[in-house]
Every structure is written in C-alpha cells, then in structure tokens.
Amino acid sequence: MNKTKTCALLLAGGAGSRLAPLTHNLAKPAVPFGGKYRIVDFTLSNCAHAGIDTVGVLTQYQPLLLNEYIGRGDAWDLDVPGGGVSILPPYQARRGGAWYRGTANAVWQNKSFVERCDPRLLLILSGDHIYRMDYNALLDFHLSHGADCTIAAVEVDLSEASRFGILATDRAGRVTDFAEKPAHPVSNLASMGIYVFDPDYLWRVLAADDADATSQKDFGKNVLPAVLRSGGRLFAYRFAGYWRDVGTLESLWQANMDLLGEAPAFDLFGGEAKVLTRSVEGAPQFLASGASVRQSIVTAACRVAGRVERSVLSPGVVVEAGAVVRDAVLFPGVRIGAGARVEYAVLDEGVVIPKNAVCGTPRDAGGTLTTVGREVSA
Amino acid sequence: MKVLGLILSNLHDGDLPALTARRTMGAVPFGGRYRLIDFPLSAMVAAGVRDIRVIAHRNYHSLMEHIGSGKDWGLARHTGGVTVLPPYSIAYANPVENYSTRMRSLMSVRGLFDRAEADTVLCMECDAVSTPDLAAFLAAHKASGAPMTVGMRKDTPLHVFAAQTAFLREQLKTAEAAHYVSFWLDVVERQKKAGNVATYAFGNRFFLLRSMTDYHALHMRLVREDDVRAELLENGECPVLTKERYAPPVKYGEAAAVENVLIADGCVVEGSVKNAVLFPGVRVGRDCTVENAVLMRDCVLTGRVRFSTGVVGQGACLYDRVELHGHPDMPLFVEERSILH
C-alpha cells in the first residue's frame, strides 16, 4: 500500500467527436457503458480502491451531465474531509482566462488546484478508458525507479498500434523513444494516457511548453517528447490487464461485448475491486413469459418480453414481445416495439424503435455497426 | 403540520420465524432487492416526512446496517433524518419477553413526544407490503380534526395510525398509570368509544405477510400478476427506495432459459428459471432448473439441481443432484447458509 499523498487529475474535456452522435449532448466520460455504468466510473473506482481521494476532473465540453453525475464524488466514497472530487472547468483569473487548449494546457491552468493539495505525486488520468488497475503499483514503480515521469503502457495489436502513442524502452524500462500515433510503429507498446509526475518537475516542463508558441500543448505530441529530448528520467510501467480506449463507436461496442460470456475478457463480477457507480437501480428487472435472454447483460428496471442475444441492456430498457435484439448495446430507457428487430447496433438514451421496424443489419451477414442517436427518430 | 414518523420493526417477527432468526421483520428481504422496512420508510419519504424513528427491540444489526445514515432515502440530514432506536431502558425492553408489544414500543420512546416539535405522529409497522399515499392520509387526519385517525383497508383496520402528539402523550401517561397492556384494546378501542378516533380508507392494497406461505405466495403474485408488481414496485407516486449495493448487472449465459422472473442486479444465470424472484448475487448454474421459487441473496445452485415451490435462504448452497419440491400450501424453506448436496 502506497502511503504517499497523491493527487489525480482526470482529463475529461475532449469533445469525443468520434463517438458522435452519442456525445452530442454529453461529455465522453459520461457515456453509458456495460449496462449500469458510465465510462468515468472505471477510472474513479480505480482511484477509490487505491485510496486516492483528491481528484480534479477537468471538464469543458458539455459538462452539465458529467458534473451532475460526479457531484461530490460520494458514489465512489471520495467525499472525504480534506479531499474529494472537484470539477475543474476553465476559469477567468486576474490575467484573463481561456479555454483549455490541449491536455498539457488544461493541467497547466490548474496548477493552483494541485498546489493547494500539495501532493508528493501527481497522477494524470484519462476519462475514457475501461480497465481495472492498481494505481499504487504504478506509483510504487515510479518512486522505486527514481523517475521524473512514468507512463503506464500496455501491449496492443500491432495493426492497431498507429492509433496510440508508441514507446520503445531499454531493459530497465526507461523510455528511449516515443512517437504519438506513428505511421510506422517501432513496437506494440502503447501509452495508456496515464502519467505519473513529480509535480515540481512537471511545472518546469509545462512552463517551458507554455512559452513555446509552436506547441500544441498536448502531452503525447509535445510534453513527453520534450521530456525525452531534455534527458528526463522517463519510464514505462507495463500493465498486463484488460484495457480499452473506447474513443470510437466500434471500440465502445466491442468493449461492451467483452463483458459477455462465461469467461469474459473483462469480468464485471471478478476480483475484489467492485466498479462503483452513481446509477440508481430502480426495481429489479422483469423477464416476462415468452422472453428469451442469452449471453447478455441486463440491468435493473428493464422489462423484456422478446428475445435478446449477445447484447448489453442499460437501466429501464423495454423489449416488447416478439422483438429481437442481437449484438446490440442499448442505452438507458431505449424501447424496442413489438416485433421489431435490432441487429449490430448502438442505440442512444431514450431511442424508440417502433413496432415491427428493422434497425441495423445482422453482423454475421457482414453488416456494419449501426448507431442511432437521440435526435434521430426512426 | 409537522410530522414525526415512527416505524415499529419487530412486532411481527413471530409470523416469519425462519426469516427473523437473525433479523427483525423490518429487515426481512422482499421483492428481489428490498427489505420490508423500505415500504413504510419510502411511503413516509414520498409524503414529505423527514423525521423518522425506527423502533427495534432485538436482532437489529442487519436493520441498522441497511438503514445506515439514511442516505439512500434522502434522510442523511442535519435536521430530522432517520434514526434506529434500540432498547436503552430495562423497564421497557424486558429481556425475557421474546416479542415486545406495541404498548412497550411506544412507551419506550415517550421522551420523544415530550421533546418533539412535531404536532403529529405517524406510526406504521412492518407486517404488510404496500405503497400507500400517506400525504392523503395525513391530510384527511388533519381535516377531520380527530385526535387520532386509524388507516383501514375496506373494513379491516391496518397497523397505521396518525395522532396528535399531545393526545398520544396523554394516552400513554394514562396507560402507564392504569397499567394498560394492549395499545389497540386499551387505548384505541376506548378512545374510539369516546369519539376521538376517525378512520381513513386507503385506496391501495396492503399485502399482509403472516406466514411463510404468504411470503412465498406474494412473491409468486409479483411475477404472475402485472398489477401487483406495478402497484408494489413500479408505483411512480411512491417509489420504493432501498440501500444501493453497487452490484453489477445480471449476466445471462449461453444456455440460460429465463421466463416470468424478477431478478435483482448481481445475479449470474446460466440455467433454467421460471416463475421466480432472485435477490442480488444469486448464481444458477447451467444444468439447474428452478420453478416457483424465491432465491434469496447470494445463494448458489450448481450441478444438476432441481428446485421448485419454495424459498432458498440467504447464502444457501445447493449442488450436485439435489432435488427438492414443495407445495404452494407448504413451500419448502432451505435454511440460510446451509449446504445441501
């Protein structure tokens, strides 16, 4: 157990445009996931389980729902005296104010928040990843290696590697090369977008970055390469568990499917570390006579009278008699009318599929993923 | 009108002895994810009552853990809130007596009525499952001007009453001096004759739980009768609130065959389940068949288990080739935490 005081900053300000239309009205971390959760639950639960109870959440895009959802952090037991969750939107100060321009700038603008907390280590997290991780192991690694900065890294498929920041390390784990989204990746070791910094070191690097007019103020593109160039002690901590960036519709769908089956890739039921969430359960789900539900996850307050296969149903979903739902992710309050058919799709909150309608094309017939947003009325 | 809510949680423990060996009637699980106390407590909250005391006499640990700070009912407050009152005085919490009486319960908290700012006391018990409109009941009580109003369902009096605080205080003082024993017979009936008690007919149903047969039968009605389920668990006017458990959603396996089932989050179902209520954390293995059953929290069925018409107690484990069948008039009960194989 790591007793060092750590403050976490959770970057939750991105527009999540690759998740459109699901992110038209809310920030990416607030997007529903795995039935009763929202994406940010996984990161906040990791903080709670690691005993990191001072968390700043940096928001700027459609923050209303996210702010309301996170609240005082009480759902994750983070509402402790002297700590807690703070929502940190951009603000006006004596010398003016500005929107967050990139991840590095967002952290730089919240220097005073971190200084008030006065932590030994600063943990920078991303609000759009699905994983279960013991942050204390990462923090211990950082301290025992005498690092200035540690990047958590995970092996990904080489075919996907160009979506990520790719690292090369020496035997001791020290990073020798870093390239953000390279066309020709040198390895399959990808940055998870999770960084540990000694705060004093970070402020020196960010001050220089802030002064550099050509910088895009991004950790991956600018700050980490600058650390490497200046000879900083940059280490990679290898994480071996399940980790998914759910920044695209396809990856969001796939990560939901990873929860299904008797030996799922990511087991919501496994391990000691329960995923905590604010969602209110409501009445238990009811499966009527004539219902058939297989290889699926179904949440409280759902009513199912039709057939559901390989799907994830969020709270309050209704599947009427004779309807078929397959390979689908249904967000809260979705209603599938009698006799309707939904195949290989993600349906946004409150979407109604009318009686006997057909939505999506079957996955096994080579269909592509269909997404129905709230604004679209089928 | 300022209302003090009272809930007597132990009085009916004797009706369900198998389920109250380790908990009070108020903490008896019901309907997949609730406990009996959730019903009167949520109804009071829905009616705007924000100051509630729960009187417990024995076996109240699970009740206290369930209620906690009252957060899940919006009752973690600086003013009012919910407090469980365990016995503190030998005089009114006779350790020899198994089930304390209504009179003793009220006597034991008499100090509250002296101090209370509330002008009205609303008192309920944990013997029935219902989602009554208590705001209408309290309004009727006030409008009638009677010092006390007793709730009725058709012609049957319910264990629900509202009384003016000063009136109740006086009645308890008289009862003590006269050594009255029964609150209903010695106080309410006498006052009724004196014209001090009004009655109020509730529009909703109160489902009484007087035996294990009632308990099993009401669960079967929850899955078979849509109107019962709607009235008790989906009443938008009186949402039933309960402690959040953070359980993951229900996971269904490849071979699951589930029909007419009410299932709480946290279950894993791989076998066949029909006409049943499953509490959180229940596991039903691939080759198991369950019918007309109530499976309580964290019980595990694995191997070729056949179970029908009964209640499997909390944390019980049935495995290998167990085959058990009850009858609706005599539902089976598998002891909590027992292991059968």
XYZ file of C-alpha atoms in Angstrom:
719
model
C 0.000 0.000 0.000
C 1.377 3.333 -1.047
C 1.053 5.991 1.609
C 2.454 8.803 -0.472
C -0.003 11.599 -0.928
C -1.181 11.598 -4.489
C -3.472 13.953 -6.333
C -5.179 12.755 -9.502
C -6.245 14.903 -12.448
C -8.769 13.329 -14.753
C -8.807 14.744 -18.272
C -12.438 14.799 -19.322
C -12.616 17.807 -21.581
C -12.486 16.299 -25.069
C -15.439 16.668 -27.409
C -15.482 12.916 -28.145
C -16.377 13.647 -31.754
C -15.531 10.082 -32.821
C -18.351 8.888 -30.582
C -20.920 11.130 -32.264
C -23.904 11.100 -32.129
C -23.668 9.618 -28.609
C -21.667 12.664 -27.480
C -23.929 15.347 -28.972
C -25.327 16.204 -25.563
C -22.787 14.881 -23.118
C -19.085 14.507 -22.496
C -17.450 11.218 -23.435
C -16.753 10.127 -19.832
C -20.496 10.323 -19.120
C -21.397 7.933 -21.954
C -23.150 4.808 -20.588
C -21.192 1.567 -20.552
C -21.731 -2.052 -19.528
C -25.370 -1.686 -18.542
C -25.370 0.323 -15.343
C -22.090 2.203 -15.590
C -20.735 5.298 -17.258
C -17.234 5.292 -18.722
C -15.778 7.509 -15.985
C -16.861 5.002 -13.278
C -13.905 2.762 -14.061
C -11.284 5.448 -13.513
C -12.994 6.886 -10.435
C -13.365 3.386 -8.958
C -9.656 2.763 -9.525
C -8.927 5.989 -7.619
C -11.247 4.954 -4.792
C -9.697 1.491 -4.493
C -6.191 2.978 -4.481
C -7.108 5.386 -1.692
C -6.514 8.420 -3.915
C -9.220 10.711 -2.630
C -8.228 14.059 -4.101
C -9.345 14.062 -7.703
C -9.732 17.027 -10.032
C -11.922 16.440 -13.072
C -11.037 18.768 -15.934
C -14.144 19.411 -17.991
C -15.088 21.797 -20.729
C -17.234 20.065 -23.348
C -20.944 19.561 -22.493
C -20.099 19.192 -18.797
C -23.623 19.560 -17.365
C -24.490 15.882 -17.109
C -20.961 14.860 -16.189
C -20.835 17.427 -13.382
C -24.188 16.312 -12.061
C -23.152 12.683 -12.302
C -19.868 13.101 -10.459
C -21.272 15.540 -7.908
C -19.268 15.444 -4.696
C -17.864 12.035 -5.575
C -19.903 10.399 -2.832
C -20.873 7.458 -5.044
C -17.197 6.474 -5.154
C -16.669 7.253 -1.440
C -14.457 10.137 -2.487
C -16.327 12.776 -0.473
C -13.839 12.786 2.387
C -12.816 15.753 4.525
C -9.679 17.343 3.122
C -10.093 15.602 -0.239
C -12.931 14.836 -2.566
C -13.713 15.371 -6.183
C -13.511 18.849 -7.680
C -14.913 19.700 -11.065
C -12.419 21.989 -12.778
C -13.790 23.916 -15.748
C -11.727 26.670 -17.430
C -11.993 29.922 -15.483
C -11.228 33.614 -15.618
C -8.387 34.868 -13.466
C -6.792 38.280 -12.921
C -4.775 37.950 -16.095
C -7.709 36.779 -18.162
C -8.805 33.249 -18.931
C -9.087 30.842 -21.792
C -10.499 27.533 -22.853
C -8.293 24.520 -22.305
C -6.040 24.283 -25.338
C -4.840 20.688 -25.260
C -4.234 18.278 -22.402
C -0.993 19.873 -21.207
C -2.549 23.326 -21.129
C -5.535 22.015 -19.159
C -3.194 20.713 -16.459
C -1.097 23.890 -16.558
C -4.192 26.022 -15.993
C -4.965 24.008 -12.857
C -1.556 24.351 -11.246
C -3.060 26.176 -8.292
C -5.511 23.331 -7.633
C -2.637 20.842 -7.418
C -0.536 23.216 -5.302
C -3.359 23.570 -2.773
C -3.390 19.794 -2.438
C 0.451 19.744 -2.242
C 0.893 16.110 -3.267
C 4.129 14.132 -3.432
C 2.994 12.713 -6.797
C 0.593 13.827 -9.488
C -1.350 11.158 -11.386
C -2.797 12.220 -14.724
C -5.663 10.078 -15.956
C -7.976 9.865 -18.888
C -11.734 9.688 -18.506
C -12.440 7.392 -21.424
C -10.788 4.069 -20.663
C -12.235 0.775 -19.481
C -9.857 -1.048 -17.157
C -9.225 -2.123 -13.602
C -5.799 -1.059 -12.361
C -3.999 -0.819 -9.057
C -2.581 2.696 -9.250
C -0.461 2.067 -6.166
C 1.671 -0.436 -8.087
C 2.252 2.261 -10.697
C 3.116 4.880 -8.066
C 5.495 2.439 -6.324
C 7.182 1.752 -9.661
C 7.630 5.480 -10.243
C 9.235 6.015 -6.832
C 11.435 2.931 -6.897
C 12.813 3.879 -10.331
C 13.516 7.435 -9.290
C 11.583 8.582 -12.345
C 10.700 12.157 -13.271
C 7.757 10.829 -15.198
C 6.243 7.357 -15.616
C 3.905 6.363 -18.432
C 1.618 3.385 -17.988
C 1.860 1.262 -21.107
C 0.155 -1.794 -22.476
C 0.811 -4.093 -25.404
C -1.707 -3.677 -28.214
C -2.172 -5.413 -31.573
C 0.489 -4.179 -33.949
C -2.246 -3.487 -36.507
C -3.824 -1.018 -34.077
C -0.574 0.488 -32.850
C -0.767 3.576 -35.021
C -3.861 4.721 -33.056
C -1.706 5.175 -29.937
C 1.417 6.797 -28.571
C 4.092 4.126 -29.089
C 7.050 3.617 -26.753
C 10.401 1.934 -27.008
C 12.249 1.124 -23.782
C 15.552 -0.260 -22.629
C 15.784 -3.297 -20.347
C 15.295 -1.269 -17.176
C 12.060 0.134 -18.518
C 13.452 3.576 -19.338
C 11.817 5.058 -22.396
C 14.192 5.534 -25.296
C 11.725 6.571 -27.930
C 8.196 7.939 -28.006
C 6.040 8.674 -31.041
C 2.420 9.832 -30.961
C 0.248 7.916 -33.448
C 3.177 6.878 -35.695
C 2.517 5.712 -39.243
C 5.187 3.013 -38.818
C 5.194 1.946 -35.154
C 8.525 0.647 -33.803
C 6.822 -1.569 -31.214
C 3.393 -2.534 -29.949
C 3.884 -0.977 -26.502
C 1.252 1.752 -26.320
C 0.858 4.626 -23.886
C -2.365 4.307 -21.888
C -2.552 8.086 -21.461
C -1.814 7.636 -17.763
C 1.152 9.585 -16.414
C 2.795 9.963 -13.022
C 4.819 13.120 -12.428
C 6.772 14.676 -9.651
C 4.852 17.985 -9.527
C 7.939 20.256 -9.406
C 9.349 18.553 -12.452
C 6.030 18.785 -14.277
C 5.653 22.523 -13.650
C 9.127 23.151 -15.072
C 8.291 21.182 -18.219
C 4.848 22.763 -18.598
C 6.200 26.290 -18.098
C 8.581 25.704 -20.999
C 5.781 24.169 -23.060
C 3.502 27.092 -22.311
C 6.151 29.515 -23.526
C 6.595 27.576 -26.770
C 4.241 29.155 -29.301
C 4.619 26.249 -31.732
C 3.497 23.642 -29.199
C 0.014 22.145 -29.480
C 0.005 21.827 -25.661
C -0.543 18.101 -25.815
C 1.102 15.530 -23.501
C 1.626 12.939 -26.211
C 2.619 15.256 -29.022
C 4.676 17.849 -27.155
C 5.360 17.287 -23.465
C 6.641 13.710 -23.474
C 8.936 14.253 -26.489
C 10.282 17.354 -24.709
C 10.960 15.304 -21.572
C 12.869 12.757 -23.672
C 14.830 15.441 -25.537
C 15.899 17.110 -22.324
C 17.155 13.803 -20.891
C 14.443 13.482 -18.231
C 14.057 10.135 -16.455
C 11.033 8.834 -18.349
C 9.956 5.276 -17.518
C 7.296 2.929 -18.829
C 5.248 0.858 -16.403
C 3.909 -2.245 -18.136
C 0.288 -3.057 -17.412
C -0.811 -6.583 -18.262
C -4.571 -6.488 -17.581
C -7.557 -5.604 -19.746
C -7.516 -2.032 -21.013
C -9.573 -0.468 -23.786
C -9.720 3.022 -25.162
C -13.411 3.396 -26.036
C -12.969 6.529 -28.105
C -14.658 5.158 -31.216
C -18.115 3.653 -31.742
C -16.668 0.324 -32.849
C -14.353 0.106 -29.823
C -17.190 1.103 -27.487
C -19.373 -1.641 -28.930
C -16.546 -4.190 -28.757
C -15.694 -3.341 -25.145
C -19.344 -3.912 -24.223
C -19.221 -7.309 -25.927
C -16.041 -8.106 -23.968
C -18.211 -8.273 -20.812
C -20.284 -11.201 -22.072
C -19.807 -14.945 -21.786
C -18.745 -17.315 -19.064
C -15.085 -16.313 -19.241
C -15.337 -12.710 -20.417
C -12.319 -10.649 -21.447
C -13.329 -8.139 -18.769
C -15.281 -9.571 -15.860
C -17.546 -7.139 -14.014
C -18.118 -9.865 -11.421
C -14.477 -10.781 -10.941
C -11.987 -9.588 -8.398
C -12.315 -7.778 -5.129
C -12.490 -4.354 -6.710
C -16.152 -3.644 -7.431
C -16.832 -0.985 -10.014
C -18.646 1.799 -8.180
C -21.273 3.920 -9.867
C -23.873 6.532 -9.150
C -26.612 4.867 -11.127
C -29.753 4.303 -9.122
C -31.059 0.808 -9.549
C -34.820 1.060 -9.577
C -36.999 -2.042 -9.432
C -35.447 -5.408 -10.303
C -35.622 -6.357 -13.968
C -38.585 -8.422 -15.133
C -38.412 -11.080 -17.803
C -41.970 -11.842 -18.888
C -43.238 -15.173 -20.115
C -42.130 -15.684 -23.685
C -38.860 -13.850 -23.044
C -35.537 -15.349 -24.006
C -32.297 -13.783 -22.861
C -28.950 -15.393 -23.622
C -25.326 -14.359 -23.399
C -26.287 -10.882 -22.385
C -26.095 -8.352 -19.611
C -29.344 -6.807 -18.424
C -29.711 -4.080 -15.805
C -32.332 -3.189 -13.220
C -35.644 -1.652 -14.272
C -35.553 -3.404 -17.671
C -38.653 -5.185 -18.982
C -38.036 -7.909 -21.518
C -40.724 -9.901 -23.287
C -38.838 -10.525 -26.548
C -35.577 -12.201 -27.496
C -32.188 -10.790 -26.510
C -28.868 -12.309 -27.591
C -25.264 -11.127 -27.167
C -26.404 -7.690 -26.027
C -25.999 -5.202 -23.213
C -29.137 -3.507 -21.829
C -28.898 -0.390 -19.634
C -31.468 0.511 -16.940
C -35.065 0.960 -17.979
C -34.817 -0.661 -21.401
C -38.035 -2.229 -22.665
C -38.057 -5.042 -25.228
C -41.627 -5.860 -26.182
C -42.978 -9.278 -27.165
C -41.788 -10.690 -30.451
C -38.918 -8.197 -30.738
C -35.413 -9.488 -31.396
C -32.276 -7.731 -30.165
C -28.937 -9.149 -31.222
C -25.333 -7.925 -30.936
C -26.624 -4.613 -29.620
C -25.827 -2.093 -26.919
C -28.960 -0.325 -25.681
C -28.542 2.814 -23.581
C -30.909 3.762 -20.709
C -34.605 3.989 -21.494
C -34.453 2.532 -25.010
C -37.740 0.989 -26.144
C -37.955 -1.749 -28.753
C -41.502 -2.109 -30.054
C -43.278 -5.430 -30.536
C -41.948 -7.457 -33.439
C -39.094 -5.011 -34.142
C -35.615 -6.251 -34.974
C -32.349 -4.670 -33.839
C -29.088 -6.099 -35.144
C -25.492 -4.996 -34.526
C -26.284 -1.553 -33.225
C -25.705 1.022 -30.511
C -28.886 2.894 -29.540
C -28.597 6.154 -27.617
C -30.584 7.052 -24.499
C -34.352 7.062 -24.936
C -34.349 5.918 -28.569
C -37.634 4.275 -29.568
C -37.727 1.640 -32.289
C -41.339 1.384 -33.446
C -43.355 -1.798 -33.793
C -42.113 -4.200 -36.467
C -39.315 -1.814 -37.536
C -35.914 -3.114 -38.537
C -32.761 -1.411 -37.288
C -29.284 -2.454 -38.430
C -28.018 -5.355 -40.477
C -27.008 -8.712 -38.968
C -23.363 -8.903 -38.001
C -22.925 -12.471 -39.259
C -24.230 -11.351 -42.645
C -21.339 -8.904 -42.896
C -23.258 -5.847 -41.700
C -21.599 -2.761 -40.281
C -22.322 -1.188 -36.897
C -25.435 0.989 -36.834
C -25.710 3.872 -34.384
C -28.954 5.644 -33.620
C -28.687 8.997 -31.849
C -31.341 10.673 -29.775
C -32.197 13.309 -32.339
C -32.947 10.733 -34.987
C -36.469 9.441 -34.893
C -36.697 6.163 -36.702
C -48.400 20.048 10.088
C -45.028 18.800 11.319
C -44.866 15.035 11.332
C -42.749 12.587 13.278
C -42.707 9.169 11.615
C -42.446 6.039 13.752
C -41.865 2.558 12.390
C -42.121 -0.428 14.724
C -39.824 -3.006 13.206
C -40.030 -6.052 15.478
C -43.667 -6.585 16.361
C -44.420 -9.233 13.749
C -41.190 -11.235 13.885
C -43.148 -14.276 15.052
C -45.025 -14.520 11.757
C -41.904 -15.406 9.804
C -39.688 -17.164 12.344
C -37.450 -18.777 9.726
C -36.544 -15.374 8.302
C -36.346 -13.471 11.584
C -33.930 -15.739 13.432
C -31.158 -13.270 12.713
C -33.011 -10.079 11.767
C -36.059 -8.018 12.583
C -39.230 -8.213 10.498
C -38.280 -4.817 9.069
C -35.057 -6.274 7.673
C -36.738 -9.290 6.026
C -35.822 -9.241 2.313
C -38.656 -8.767 -0.151
C -39.244 -8.412 -3.873
C -35.753 -9.020 -5.196
C -33.891 -6.135 -3.676
C -35.921 -4.590 -0.891
C -36.459 -5.168 2.809
C -39.872 -4.829 4.416
C -38.980 -1.581 6.171
C -38.327 0.039 2.776
C -42.081 0.166 2.163
C -43.242 2.242 5.168
C -39.990 4.231 5.094
C -40.299 5.108 1.391
C -44.007 5.891 1.747
C -43.202 8.346 4.550
C -40.455 9.953 2.466
C -42.816 10.212 -0.526
C -45.305 12.007 1.742
C -42.663 14.526 2.774
C -41.965 13.144 6.256
C -38.325 13.948 7.011
C -38.036 12.982 10.671
C -38.353 9.247 11.247
C -37.524 6.906 14.132
C -37.383 3.169 13.758
C -38.014 1.298 16.992
C -36.179 -2.007 17.260
C -36.086 -4.415 20.170
C -33.942 -7.304 19.060
C -31.857 -8.661 16.179
C -31.460 -5.189 14.804
C -27.915 -5.311 13.409
C -28.966 -6.030 9.825
C -31.637 -3.338 10.108
C -29.107 -0.761 11.291
C -26.658 -1.701 8.534
C -29.430 -1.484 5.987
C -30.550 1.980 7.023
C -27.068 3.330 7.685
C -27.062 7.111 7.574
C -30.376 7.168 5.722
C -28.604 8.443 2.602
C -30.439 6.138 0.205
C -33.795 7.579 1.335
C -32.555 11.177 1.267
C -32.632 11.097 5.066
C -28.977 11.862 5.856
C -29.946 15.305 7.160
C -28.913 17.854 9.760
C -32.500 18.345 10.852
C -34.584 15.235 11.217
C -33.429 12.230 9.227
C -33.793 8.622 10.268
C -32.564 7.032 13.482
C -32.850 3.463 14.682
C -33.719 3.349 18.356
C -32.605 0.136 20.025
C -33.754 -0.539 23.601
C -31.959 1.517 26.183
C -34.027 1.025 29.271
C -34.527 -2.219 31.148
C -38.006 -1.106 32.150
C -39.429 -1.228 28.668
C -37.123 -3.712 26.984
C -37.751 -6.788 29.057
C -35.102 -9.288 28.007
C -37.266 -12.251 28.997
C -40.083 -11.388 26.664
C -39.477 -12.533 23.090
C -41.614 -10.017 21.247
C -42.152 -6.696 22.772
C -45.601 -5.185 22.468
C -46.862 -2.132 20.651
C -47.557 -0.515 24.027
C -43.999 -1.152 25.229
C -42.560 0.149 21.952
C -44.450 3.418 22.226
C -43.757 3.742 25.962
C -40.038 3.299 25.340
C -39.894 6.380 23.138
C -42.277 8.525 25.189
C -39.495 11.022 25.783
C -39.617 11.810 22.076
C -43.190 13.049 22.346
C -42.228 15.403 25.164
C -39.363 16.893 23.176
C -40.788 16.644 19.671
C -41.507 19.753 17.687
C -43.829 17.645 15.583
C -47.537 18.161 16.199
C -48.424 14.852 14.536
C -47.130 11.315 14.977
C -47.492 8.858 12.097
C -46.972 5.254 13.146
C -46.543 2.178 10.916
C -45.412 -1.428 11.287
C -43.601 -3.984 9.149
C -46.303 -6.592 8.670
C -47.541 -5.541 5.243
C -46.176 -4.689 1.837
C -47.819 -1.614 0.389
C -47.192 1.757 -1.221
C -49.873 3.920 0.412
C -50.452 7.608 -0.248
C -49.603 8.866 3.226
C -49.869 12.523 2.231
C -53.585 11.984 1.573
C -53.892 10.047 4.840
C -52.245 12.856 6.835
C -54.370 15.485 5.106
C -57.524 13.545 5.951
C -56.375 13.188 9.537
C -55.864 16.918 9.830
C -59.088 17.795 8.079
C -61.183 15.515 10.322
C -59.957 17.268 13.446
C -59.981 13.949 15.297
C -57.087 13.493 17.725
C -56.352 10.129 16.138
C -57.002 8.504 12.743
C -56.649 4.793 12.033
C -55.995 3.572 8.480
C -58.350 0.945 7.092
C -58.403 -1.285 4.046
C -62.094 -1.842 3.352
C -63.440 -2.846 6.810
C -60.193 -4.067 8.291
C -58.112 -1.750 10.466
C -54.439 -1.605 9.472
C -51.439 -1.074 11.690
C -51.225 2.503 10.524
C -52.314 5.468 12.592
C -51.791 9.205 12.861
C -52.286 11.045 16.126
C -51.804 14.498 17.579
C -48.570 14.374 19.554
C -50.148 15.882 22.697
C -53.030 13.410 22.538
C -50.695 10.436 22.201
C -48.572 11.701 25.084
C -51.639 11.957 27.311
C -52.875 8.495 26.323
C -49.529 6.927 27.179
C -49.496 8.698 30.526
C -52.949 7.340 31.329
C -51.982 3.899 30.090
C -48.984 3.809 32.361
C -50.994 4.863 35.417
C -53.738 2.332 34.662
C -51.302 -0.471 33.761
C -52.875 -0.915 30.358
C -51.293 -3.737 28.367
C -52.642 -3.530 24.846
C -52.369 -0.331 22.835
C -55.180 -1.300 20.456
C -57.618 -2.744 23.006
C -56.955 -0.488 25.955
C -56.203 2.788 24.247
C -57.527 2.879 20.681
C -60.786 0.992 21.347
C -61.557 3.113 24.445
C -60.870 6.324 22.561
C -62.969 5.107 19.656
C -65.917 4.751 22.035
C -65.202 8.248 23.312
C -65.450 9.512 19.727
C -61.801 10.518 19.472
C -60.784 8.178 16.650
C -61.546 8.725 12.972
C -60.951 6.120 10.291
C -59.493 6.524 6.826
C -59.892 4.071 3.972
C -56.752 3.586 1.882
C -57.287 3.089 -1.830
C -54.271 0.857 -2.343
C -53.809 -2.710 -1.168
C -51.879 -3.885 1.890
C -50.456 -7.359 1.384
C -50.067 -8.970 4.791
C -47.268 -11.425 5.460
C -48.487 -13.694 8.236
C -46.622 -16.870 7.308
C -44.030 -18.391 5.028
C -46.911 -19.444 2.775
C -47.983 -15.781 2.460
C -44.380 -14.771 1.841
C -43.928 -17.299 -0.952
C -47.386 -16.654 -2.420
C -46.930 -12.881 -2.592
C -43.626 -13.341 -4.440
C -45.388 -15.617 -6.907
C -48.080 -12.948 -7.399
C -45.322 -10.402 -8.090
C -44.188 -12.383 -11.126
C -47.574 -13.647 -12.269
C -49.791 -10.608 -11.762
C -48.690 -7.473 -13.559
C -50.962 -5.244 -11.462
C -49.453 -6.459 -8.177
C -45.937 -5.839 -9.452
C -46.938 -2.432 -10.788
C -48.615 -1.402 -7.536
C -45.782 -2.509 -5.263
C -42.585 -1.995 -7.249
C -43.383 0.468 -10.022
C -45.613 2.980 -8.280
C -44.318 6.319 -9.514
C -46.156 8.174 -6.714
C -44.397 6.145 -4.068
C -41.083 4.804 -5.396
C -39.633 2.201 -3.049
C -36.137 3.247 -2.065
C -33.541 0.888 -0.661
C -29.867 0.538 0.108
C -27.726 0.592 -3.027
C -25.462 -2.413 -3.358
C -23.298 -1.483 -6.348
C -23.863 -4.959 -7.768
C -23.028 -5.469 -11.436
C -25.950 -6.010 -13.851
C -27.336 -9.509 -14.333
C -25.333 -11.758 -16.609
C -27.117 -14.440 -18.642
C -25.187 -17.400 -20.034
C -25.441 -19.078 -23.412
C -27.866 -21.742 -22.211
C -30.000 -19.528 -19.959
C -33.756 -20.025 -20.217
C -35.497 -17.457 -18.067
C -39.185 -16.604 -18.084
C -41.513 -14.785 -15.738
C -38.734 -13.843 -13.399
C -37.950 -10.781 -11.308
C -34.181 -10.528 -10.911
C -32.067 -8.124 -8.896
C -28.685 -6.942 -10.147
C -25.651 -9.008 -9.235
C -27.031 -12.396 -10.351
C -25.487 -14.804 -12.844
C -27.981 -17.095 -14.553
C -26.861 -19.939 -16.763
C -29.651 -22.453 -16.200
C -33.410 -22.551 -16.463
C -35.531 -20.370 -14.185
C -39.303 -19.922 -14.380
C -41.737 -18.036 -12.114
C -39.180 -16.877 -9.607
C -37.771 -13.940 -7.698
C -33.986 -13.736 -7.438
C -32.233 -11.500 -4.907
C -28.779 -9.951 -5.545
C -25.779 -12.209 -6.014
C -27.690 -15.417 -6.777
C -25.987 -17.910 -9.089
C -27.909 -20.532 -11.036
C -25.655 -22.982 -12.872
C -26.074 -24.375 -16.364
C -27.889 -27.626 -15.552
C -30.132 -26.289 -12.795
C -33.902 -25.993 -13.074
C -35.767 -23.629 -10.787
C -39.505 -23.040 -10.728
C -41.964 -21.166 -8.482
C -39.146 -20.167 -6.185
C -37.680 -17.334 -4.182
C -33.884 -17.415 -4.173
C -32.533 -15.104 -1.503
C -29.314 -13.131 -1.570
C -26.051 -14.863 -2.520
C -27.453 -18.372 -2.736
C -25.742 -20.694 -5.178
C -27.265 -23.527 -7.209
C -24.822 -25.578 -9.214
C -24.695 -29.042 -10.739
C -27.969 -30.790 -11.604
C -30.192 -29.120 -9.044
C -33.991 -29.252 -9.366
C -35.844 -26.900 -7.065
C -39.485 -25.911 -7.110
C -42.059 -24.170 -4.938
C -40.082 -22.839 -2.049
C -37.661 -20.327 -0.641
C -33.899 -20.813 -0.617
C -32.481 -18.830 2.306
C -29.698 -16.290 2.064
C -26.290 -17.740 1.219
C -27.510 -21.334 0.992
C -25.701 -23.619 -1.422
C -27.365 -26.455 -3.355
C -25.143 -28.580 -5.512
C -24.716 -31.918 -7.272
C -28.020 -33.728 -7.679
C -30.239 -32.067 -5.116
C -33.919 -32.342 -5.952
C -36.435 -30.524 -3.758
C -40.077 -29.812 -4.454
C -42.524 -28.022 -2.186
C -46.229 -27.346 -2.408
C -47.857 -23.900 -2.593
C -49.625 -24.577 0.733
C -46.377 -25.708 2.300
C -43.484 -24.091 0.464
C -40.072 -25.556 1.161
C -37.600 -23.473 3.063
C -33.898 -24.112 2.736
C -32.202 -22.772 5.846
C -29.958 -19.732 5.389
C -26.304 -20.551 4.761
C -26.992 -24.282 4.675
C -25.237 -26.602 2.259
C -27.231 -29.358 0.540
C -25.784 -31.903 -1.857
